[in-house]
PDB file of C-alpha atoms in Angstrom:
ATOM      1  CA  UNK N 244     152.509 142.151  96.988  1.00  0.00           C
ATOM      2  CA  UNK N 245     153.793 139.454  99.485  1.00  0.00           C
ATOM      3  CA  UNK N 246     152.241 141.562 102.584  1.00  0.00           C
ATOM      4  CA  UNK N 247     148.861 141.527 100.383  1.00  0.00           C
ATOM      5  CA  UNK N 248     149.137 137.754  99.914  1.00  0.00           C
ATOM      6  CA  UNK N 249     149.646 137.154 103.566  1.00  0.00           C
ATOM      7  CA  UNK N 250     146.816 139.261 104.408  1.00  0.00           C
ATOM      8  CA  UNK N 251     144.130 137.473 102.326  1.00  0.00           C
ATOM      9  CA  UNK N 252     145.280 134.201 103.696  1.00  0.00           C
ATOM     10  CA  UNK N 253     144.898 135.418 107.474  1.00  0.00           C
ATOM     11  CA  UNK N 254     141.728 136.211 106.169  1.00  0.00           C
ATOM     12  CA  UNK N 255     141.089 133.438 104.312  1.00  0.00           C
ATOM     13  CA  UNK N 256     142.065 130.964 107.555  1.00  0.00           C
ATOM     14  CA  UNK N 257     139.809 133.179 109.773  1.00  0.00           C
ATOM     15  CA  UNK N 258     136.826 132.755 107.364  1.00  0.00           C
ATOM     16  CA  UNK N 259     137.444 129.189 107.335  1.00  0.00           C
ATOM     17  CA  UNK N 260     138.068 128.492 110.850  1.00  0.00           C
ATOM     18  CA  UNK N 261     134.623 130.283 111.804  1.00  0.00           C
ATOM     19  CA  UNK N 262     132.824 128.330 109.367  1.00  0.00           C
ATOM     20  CA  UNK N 263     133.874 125.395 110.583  1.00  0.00           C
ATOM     21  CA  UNK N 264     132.931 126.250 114.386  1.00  0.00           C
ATOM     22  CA  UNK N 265     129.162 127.238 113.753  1.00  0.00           C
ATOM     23  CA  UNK N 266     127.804 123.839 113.377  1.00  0.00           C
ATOM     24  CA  UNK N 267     128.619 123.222 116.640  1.00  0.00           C
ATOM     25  CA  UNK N 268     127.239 126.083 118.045  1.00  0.00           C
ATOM     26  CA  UNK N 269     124.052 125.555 116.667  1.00  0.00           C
ATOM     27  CA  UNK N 270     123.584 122.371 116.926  1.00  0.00           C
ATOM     28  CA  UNK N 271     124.332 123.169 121.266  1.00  0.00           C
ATOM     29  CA  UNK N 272     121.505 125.880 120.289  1.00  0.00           C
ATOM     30  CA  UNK N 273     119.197 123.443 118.727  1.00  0.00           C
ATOM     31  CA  UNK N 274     119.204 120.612 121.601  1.00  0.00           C
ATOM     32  CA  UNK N 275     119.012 123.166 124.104  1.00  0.00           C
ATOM     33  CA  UNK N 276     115.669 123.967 122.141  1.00  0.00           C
ATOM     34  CA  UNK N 277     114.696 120.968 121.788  1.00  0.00           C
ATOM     35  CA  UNK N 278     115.373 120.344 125.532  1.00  0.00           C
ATOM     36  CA  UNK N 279     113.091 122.914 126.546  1.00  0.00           C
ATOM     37  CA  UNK N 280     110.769 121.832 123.818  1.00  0.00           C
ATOM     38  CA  UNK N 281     110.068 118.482 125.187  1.00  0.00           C
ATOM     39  CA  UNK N 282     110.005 119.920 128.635  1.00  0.00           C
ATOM     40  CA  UNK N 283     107.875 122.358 127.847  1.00  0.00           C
ATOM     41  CA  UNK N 284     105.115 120.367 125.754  1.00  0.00           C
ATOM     42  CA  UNK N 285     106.032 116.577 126.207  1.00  0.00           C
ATOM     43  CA  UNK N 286     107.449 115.609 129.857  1.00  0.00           C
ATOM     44  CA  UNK N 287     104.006 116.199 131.329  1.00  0.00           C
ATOM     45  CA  UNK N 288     103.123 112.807 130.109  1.00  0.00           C
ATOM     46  CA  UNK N 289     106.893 111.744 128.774  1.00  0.00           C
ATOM     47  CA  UNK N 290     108.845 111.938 131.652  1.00  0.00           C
ATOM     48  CA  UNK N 291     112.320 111.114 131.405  1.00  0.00           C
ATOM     49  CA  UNK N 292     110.803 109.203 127.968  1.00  0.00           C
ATOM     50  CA  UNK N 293     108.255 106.907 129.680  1.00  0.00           C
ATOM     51  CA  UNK N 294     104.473 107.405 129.458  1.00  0.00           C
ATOM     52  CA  UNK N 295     102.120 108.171 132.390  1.00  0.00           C
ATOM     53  CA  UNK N 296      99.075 107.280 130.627  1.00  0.00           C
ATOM     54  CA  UNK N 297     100.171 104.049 128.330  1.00  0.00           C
ATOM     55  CA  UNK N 298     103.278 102.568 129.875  1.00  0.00           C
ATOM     56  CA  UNK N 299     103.685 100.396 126.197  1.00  0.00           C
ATOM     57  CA  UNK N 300     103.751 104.237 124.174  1.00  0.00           C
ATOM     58  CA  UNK N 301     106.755 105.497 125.735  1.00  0.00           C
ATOM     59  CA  UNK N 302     109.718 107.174 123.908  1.00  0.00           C
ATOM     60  CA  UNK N 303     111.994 104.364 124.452  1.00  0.00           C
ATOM     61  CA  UNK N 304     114.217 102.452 121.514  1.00  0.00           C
ATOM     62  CA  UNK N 305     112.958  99.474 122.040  1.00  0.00           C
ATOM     63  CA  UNK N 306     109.213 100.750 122.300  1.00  0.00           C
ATOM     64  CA  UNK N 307     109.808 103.178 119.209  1.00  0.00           C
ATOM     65  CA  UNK N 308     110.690 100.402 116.927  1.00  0.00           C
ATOM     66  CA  UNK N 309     107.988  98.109 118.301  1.00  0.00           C
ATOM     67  CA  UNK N 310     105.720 100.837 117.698  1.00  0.00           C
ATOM     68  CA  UNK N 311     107.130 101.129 114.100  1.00  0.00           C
ATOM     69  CA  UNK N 312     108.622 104.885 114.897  1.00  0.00           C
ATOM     70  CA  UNK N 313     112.079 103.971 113.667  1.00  0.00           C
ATOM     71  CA  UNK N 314     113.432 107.589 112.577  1.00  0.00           C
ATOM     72  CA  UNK N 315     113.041 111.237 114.048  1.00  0.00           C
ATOM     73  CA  UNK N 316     110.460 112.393 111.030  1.00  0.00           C
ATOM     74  CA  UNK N 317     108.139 109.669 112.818  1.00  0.00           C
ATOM     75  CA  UNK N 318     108.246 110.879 116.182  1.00  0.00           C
ATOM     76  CA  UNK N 319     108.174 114.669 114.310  1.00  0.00           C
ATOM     77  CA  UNK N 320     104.763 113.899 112.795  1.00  0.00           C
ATOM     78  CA  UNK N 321     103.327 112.400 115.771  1.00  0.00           C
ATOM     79  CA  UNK N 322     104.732 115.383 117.520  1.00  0.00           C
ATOM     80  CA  UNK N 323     102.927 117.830 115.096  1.00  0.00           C
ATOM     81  CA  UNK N 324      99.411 115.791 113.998  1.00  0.00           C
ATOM     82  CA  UNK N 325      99.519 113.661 117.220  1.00  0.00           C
ATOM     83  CA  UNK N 326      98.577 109.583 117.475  1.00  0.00           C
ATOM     84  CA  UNK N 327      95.667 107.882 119.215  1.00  0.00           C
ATOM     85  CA  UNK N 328      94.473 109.739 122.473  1.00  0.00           C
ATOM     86  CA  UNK N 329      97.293 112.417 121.945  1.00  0.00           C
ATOM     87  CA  UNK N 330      96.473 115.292 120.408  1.00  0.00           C
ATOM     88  CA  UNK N 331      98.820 116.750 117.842  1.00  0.00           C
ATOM     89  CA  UNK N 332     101.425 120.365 119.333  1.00  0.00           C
ATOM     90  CA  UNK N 333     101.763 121.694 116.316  1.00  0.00           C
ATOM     91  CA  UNK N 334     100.721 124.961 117.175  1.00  0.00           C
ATOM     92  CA  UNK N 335     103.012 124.940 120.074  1.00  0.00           C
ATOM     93  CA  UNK N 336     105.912 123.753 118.810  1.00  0.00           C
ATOM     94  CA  UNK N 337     105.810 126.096 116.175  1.00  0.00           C
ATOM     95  CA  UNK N 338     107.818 126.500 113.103  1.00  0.00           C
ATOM     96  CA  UNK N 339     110.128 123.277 112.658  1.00  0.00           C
ATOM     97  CA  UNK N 340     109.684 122.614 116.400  1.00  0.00           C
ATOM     98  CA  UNK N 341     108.276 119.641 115.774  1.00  0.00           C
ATOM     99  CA  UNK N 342     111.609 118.621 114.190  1.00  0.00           C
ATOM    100  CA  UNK N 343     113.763 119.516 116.651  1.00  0.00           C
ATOM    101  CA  UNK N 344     111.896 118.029 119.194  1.00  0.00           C
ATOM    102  CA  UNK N 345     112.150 114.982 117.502  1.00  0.00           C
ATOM    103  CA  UNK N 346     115.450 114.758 116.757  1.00  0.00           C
ATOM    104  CA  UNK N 347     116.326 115.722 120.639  1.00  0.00           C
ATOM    105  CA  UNK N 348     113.635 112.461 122.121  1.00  0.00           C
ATOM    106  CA  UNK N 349     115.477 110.112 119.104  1.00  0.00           C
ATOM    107  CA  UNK N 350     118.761 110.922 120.451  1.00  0.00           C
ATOM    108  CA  UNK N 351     117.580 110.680 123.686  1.00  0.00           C
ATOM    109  CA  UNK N 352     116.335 107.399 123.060  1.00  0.00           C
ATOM    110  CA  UNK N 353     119.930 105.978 121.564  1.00  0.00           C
ATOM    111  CA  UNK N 354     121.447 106.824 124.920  1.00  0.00           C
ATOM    112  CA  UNK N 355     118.531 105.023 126.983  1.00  0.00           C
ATOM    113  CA  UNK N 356     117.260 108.562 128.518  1.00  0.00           C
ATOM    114  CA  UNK N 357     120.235 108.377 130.681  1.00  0.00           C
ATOM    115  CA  UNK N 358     121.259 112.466 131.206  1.00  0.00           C
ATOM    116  CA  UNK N 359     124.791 112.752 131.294  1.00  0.00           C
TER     117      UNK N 359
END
């Protein structure tokens, strides 16, 4: 009985312990996508979160807010339907891309583009 008991909490711990590691690993996986996303479909024009094209539509903070993008589901549905002369990636991105790549550029812009 007591060699049963021990058994289902080794278990128990090992269940628990891998739980508690995946979020990490994906979220590694998801910037890494969203990485590659953005380089991929955005730093043509985007590079290192500027704008070639309109210097005042860049990817920065203080050019997000000013712009009224103040959360990654704005930059995500510019991203997918597009904004003024940019046309929209949805197709590229492809499913929930468009989220991820959003969610990489608005972290990107809380550390000020700078790649660590």
């Amino acid at each position: 009985m007591k060699r049963k008991l021990i058994v289902f909490f080794l278990i128990s711990f090992s269940c628990i312990f891998f739980y508690l590691s995946l979020p990490k690993a994906l979220n590694a996986f998801e910037e890494d996508l969203g990485k590659n996303l953005f380089k991929n479909n955005c730093a043509g024009c985007h590079t290192n979160g500027g704008n070639i094209i309109r210097r005042s539509k860049n990817l920065k903070m203080s050019s997000l807010k000013r712009n009224g993008i103040d959360n990654p589901e704005a930059i995500a549905k510019i991203a997918r339907q597009g904004l003024g002369i940019m046309s929209g990636y949805e197709n590229e991105l492809g499913e929930n891309g468009d989220q991820i790549v959003a969610n990489w550029v608005w972290k990107q812009s809380q550390k000020a583009w700078i790649h660590e």
